[in-house]
Amino acid sequence: MGDLILNYRACGAECREDWLRMLANENGLPFGTVQRLAEELGEREDFGELVHICECGGRVVQ
């Protein structure tokens, strides 16, 4: 869990929820959508993949 907190703080957030809110705001997505996407990626979500999905408007691009 320590690594995840360091990742959040490197992005300017204090916790996972703050980071997800920032990601949602930056990409014009509802917080619930970003939160659901993060949950689908699992507890140790891939930060890069989540950012990529959000930048694509919340859609997975094949």
Tab-separated table of N, CA and C in Angstrom:
chain	number	residue	atom	x	y	z
A	1	MET	N	0.824	-1.204	0.000
A	1	MET	CA	0.000	0.000	0.000
A	1	MET	C	0.860	1.256	0.000
A	2	GLY	N	2.042	1.188	0.576
A	2	GLY	CA	2.931	2.336	0.625
A	2	GLY	C	3.297	2.852	-0.748
A	3	ASP	N	3.539	1.926	-1.692
A	3	ASP	CA	3.876	2.328	-3.058
A	3	ASP	C	2.736	3.102	-3.696
A	4	LEU	N	1.514	2.671	-3.456
A	4	LEU	CA	0.367	3.367	-4.025
A	4	LEU	C	0.263	4.785	-3.481
A	5	ILE	N	0.470	4.953	-2.191
A	5	ILE	CA	0.404	6.287	-1.588
A	5	ILE	C	1.486	7.185	-2.192
A	6	LEU	N	2.677	6.640	-2.406
A	6	LEU	CA	3.746	7.423	-3.036
A	6	LEU	C	3.347	7.835	-4.449
A	7	ASN	N	2.684	6.938	-5.180
A	7	ASN	CA	2.219	7.274	-6.528
A	7	ASN	C	1.189	8.392	-6.487
A	8	TYR	N	0.249	8.321	-5.540
A	8	TYR	CA	-0.764	9.367	-5.423
A	8	TYR	C	-0.106	10.704	-5.102
A	9	ARG	N	0.804	10.691	-4.166
A	9	ARG	CA	1.462	11.940	-3.746
A	9	ARG	C	2.322	12.512	-4.863
A	10	ALA	N	2.925	11.648	-5.672
A	10	ALA	CA	3.710	12.126	-6.811
A	10	ALA	C	2.813	12.859	-7.810
A	11	CYS	N	1.542	12.519	-7.824
A	11	CYS	CA	0.567	13.171	-8.709
A	11	CYS	C	-0.078	14.381	-8.047
A	12	GLY	N	0.304	14.689	-6.824
A	12	GLY	CA	-0.245	15.844	-6.117
A	12	GLY	C	-1.467	15.546	-5.290
A	13	ALA	N	-1.731	14.278	-5.018
A	13	ALA	CA	-2.907	13.880	-4.233
A	13	ALA	C	-2.459	13.246	-2.917
A	14	GLU	N	-3.302	13.327	-1.926
A	14	GLU	CA	-2.995	12.725	-0.628
A	14	GLU	C	-3.455	11.278	-0.528
A	15	CYS	N	-4.454	10.915	-1.320
A	15	CYS	CA	-4.990	9.559	-1.243
A	15	CYS	C	-5.579	9.174	-2.597
A	16	ARG	N	-5.996	7.930	-2.707
A	16	ARG	CA	-6.543	7.400	-3.955
A	16	ARG	C	-7.760	8.194	-4.420
A	17	GLU	N	-8.667	8.486	-3.501
A	17	GLU	CA	-9.882	9.220	-3.877
A	17	GLU	C	-9.550	10.596	-4.442
A	18	ASP	N	-8.598	11.300	-3.825
A	18	ASP	CA	-8.179	12.611	-4.342
A	18	ASP	C	-7.638	12.470	-5.758
A	19	TRP	N	-6.818	11.444	-5.974
A	19	TRP	CA	-6.215	11.240	-7.284
A	19	TRP	C	-7.288	10.936	-8.326
A	20	LEU	N	-8.243	10.077	-7.967
A	20	LEU	CA	-9.321	9.745	-8.903
A	20	LEU	C	-10.156	10.979	-9.233
A	21	ARG	N	-10.412	11.830	-8.231
A	21	ARG	CA	-11.159	13.072	-8.477
A	21	ARG	C	-10.382	13.995	-9.421
A	22	MET	N	-9.073	14.103	-9.206
A	22	MET	CA	-8.245	14.936	-10.077
A	22	MET	C	-8.284	14.404	-11.508
A	23	LEU	N	-8.158	13.097	-11.653
A	23	LEU	CA	-8.186	12.469	-12.965
A	23	LEU	C	-9.530	12.705	-13.661
A	24	ALA	N	-10.603	12.586	-12.906
A	24	ALA	CA	-11.938	12.834	-13.456
A	24	ALA	C	-12.061	14.285	-13.920
A	25	ASN	N	-11.656	15.221	-13.078
A	25	ASN	CA	-11.757	16.646	-13.414
A	25	ASN	C	-10.909	17.001	-14.632
A	26	GLU	N	-9.694	16.476	-14.692
A	26	GLU	CA	-8.789	16.785	-15.799
A	26	GLU	C	-9.332	16.303	-17.138
A	27	ASN	N	-10.133	15.246	-17.103
A	27	ASN	CA	-10.618	14.647	-18.342
A	27	ASN	C	-12.107	14.864	-18.579
A	28	GLY	N	-12.736	15.671	-17.720
A	28	GLY	CA	-14.149	15.989	-17.896
A	28	GLY	C	-15.064	14.792	-17.755
A	29	LEU	N	-14.687	13.872	-16.868
A	29	LEU	CA	-15.479	12.666	-16.643
A	29	LEU	C	-16.116	12.706	-15.268
A	30	PRO	N	-17.254	12.069	-15.104
A	30	PRO	CA	-17.849	11.969	-13.771
A	30	PRO	C	-16.944	11.146	-12.850
A	31	PHE	N	-16.868	11.571	-11.605
A	31	PHE	CA	-16.050	10.862	-10.626
A	31	PHE	C	-16.439	9.391	-10.546
A	32	GLY	N	-17.725	9.099	-10.560
A	32	GLY	CA	-18.196	7.722	-10.469
A	32	GLY	C	-17.675	6.848	-11.608
A	33	THR	N	-17.575	7.430	-12.791
A	33	THR	CA	-17.054	6.682	-13.938
A	33	THR	C	-15.596	6.312	-13.709
A	34	VAL	N	-14.805	7.278	-13.283
A	34	VAL	CA	-13.386	7.030	-13.047
A	34	VAL	C	-13.209	6.040	-11.897
A	35	GLN	N	-14.011	6.177	-10.886
A	35	GLN	CA	-13.938	5.261	-9.745
A	35	GLN	C	-14.271	3.834	-10.196
A	36	ARG	N	-15.281	3.687	-11.030
A	36	ARG	CA	-15.664	2.360	-11.540
A	36	ARG	C	-14.553	1.768	-12.407
A	37	LEU	N	-13.957	2.578	-13.261
A	37	LEU	CA	-12.853	2.106	-14.100
A	37	LEU	C	-11.685	1.630	-13.243
A	38	ALA	N	-11.374	2.385	-12.189
A	38	ALA	CA	-10.284	2.001	-11.293
A	38	ALA	C	-10.598	0.676	-10.611
A	39	GLU	N	-11.838	0.502	-10.189
A	39	GLU	CA	-12.232	-0.750	-9.536
A	39	GLU	C	-12.119	-1.930	-10.500
A	40	GLU	N	-12.479	-1.707	-11.756
A	40	GLU	CA	-12.390	-2.769	-12.750
A	40	GLU	C	-10.937	-3.188	-12.990
A	41	LEU	N	-10.002	-2.253	-12.830
A	41	LEU	CA	-8.586	-2.572	-13.001
A	41	LEU	C	-8.019	-3.282	-11.774
A	42	GLY	N	-8.739	-3.273	-10.681
A	42	GLY	CA	-8.319	-3.990	-9.490
A	42	GLY	C	-7.648	-3.109	-8.464
A	43	GLU	N	-7.367	-3.689	-7.316
A	43	GLU	CA	-6.806	-2.954	-6.185
A	43	GLU	C	-5.468	-2.306	-6.528
A	44	ARG	N	-4.647	-2.993	-7.288
A	44	ARG	CA	-3.343	-2.439	-7.652
A	44	ARG	C	-3.400	-1.962	-9.100
A	45	GLU	N	-4.363	-1.066	-9.354
A	45	GLU	CA	-4.603	-0.629	-10.716
A	45	GLU	C	-3.344	-0.089	-11.379
A	46	ASP	N	-3.309	-0.257	-12.648
A	46	ASP	CA	-2.225	0.254	-13.463
A	46	ASP	C	-2.491	1.740	-13.689
A	47	PHE	N	-1.714	2.597	-13.056
A	47	PHE	CA	-1.941	4.042	-13.155
A	47	PHE	C	-1.929	4.510	-14.602
A	48	GLY	N	-0.956	4.049	-15.367
A	48	GLY	CA	-0.847	4.464	-16.760
A	48	GLY	C	-2.059	4.053	-17.570
A	49	GLU	N	-2.549	2.844	-17.350
A	49	GLU	CA	-3.712	2.353	-18.082
A	49	GLU	C	-4.952	3.157	-17.715
A	50	LEU	N	-5.128	3.463	-16.440
A	50	LEU	CA	-6.291	4.245	-16.013
A	50	LEU	C	-6.248	5.642	-16.626
A	51	VAL	N	-5.084	6.267	-16.628
A	51	VAL	CA	-4.949	7.598	-17.235
A	51	VAL	C	-5.276	7.512	-18.721
A	52	HIS	N	-4.761	6.493	-19.393
A	52	HIS	CA	-5.015	6.323	-20.824
A	52	HIS	C	-6.513	6.177	-21.103
A	53	ILE	N	-7.182	5.343	-20.333
A	53	ILE	CA	-8.626	5.140	-20.513
A	53	ILE	C	-9.377	6.454	-20.311
A	54	CYS	N	-9.011	7.198	-19.276
A	54	CYS	CA	-9.692	8.471	-19.006
A	54	CYS	C	-9.439	9.473	-20.126
A	55	GLU	N	-8.224	9.491	-20.666
A	55	GLU	CA	-7.915	10.405	-21.760
A	55	GLU	C	-8.694	10.046	-23.026
A	56	CYS	N	-9.137	8.807	-23.116
A	56	CYS	CA	-9.956	8.365	-24.252
A	56	CYS	C	-11.438	8.556	-23.960
A	57	GLY	N	-11.747	9.333	-22.952
A	57	GLY	CA	-13.140	9.616	-22.617
A	57	GLY	C	-13.825	8.514	-21.845
A	58	GLY	N	-13.029	7.667	-21.185
A	58	GLY	CA	-13.603	6.596	-20.375
A	58	GLY	C	-13.909	5.342	-21.177
A	59	ARG	N	-13.458	5.311	-22.405
A	59	ARG	CA	-13.693	4.142	-23.255
A	59	ARG	C	-12.368	3.428	-23.499
A	60	VAL	N	-12.411	2.120	-23.472
A	60	VAL	CA	-11.231	1.328	-23.771
A	60	VAL	C	-11.087	1.274	-25.282
A	61	VAL	N	-9.935	1.688	-25.754
A	61	VAL	CA	-9.676	1.692	-27.197
A	61	VAL	C	-8.808	0.502	-27.522
A	62	GLN	N	-9.275	-0.329	-28.436
A	62	GLN	CA	-8.531	-1.532	-28.830
A	62	GLN	C	-7.518	-1.195	-29.889
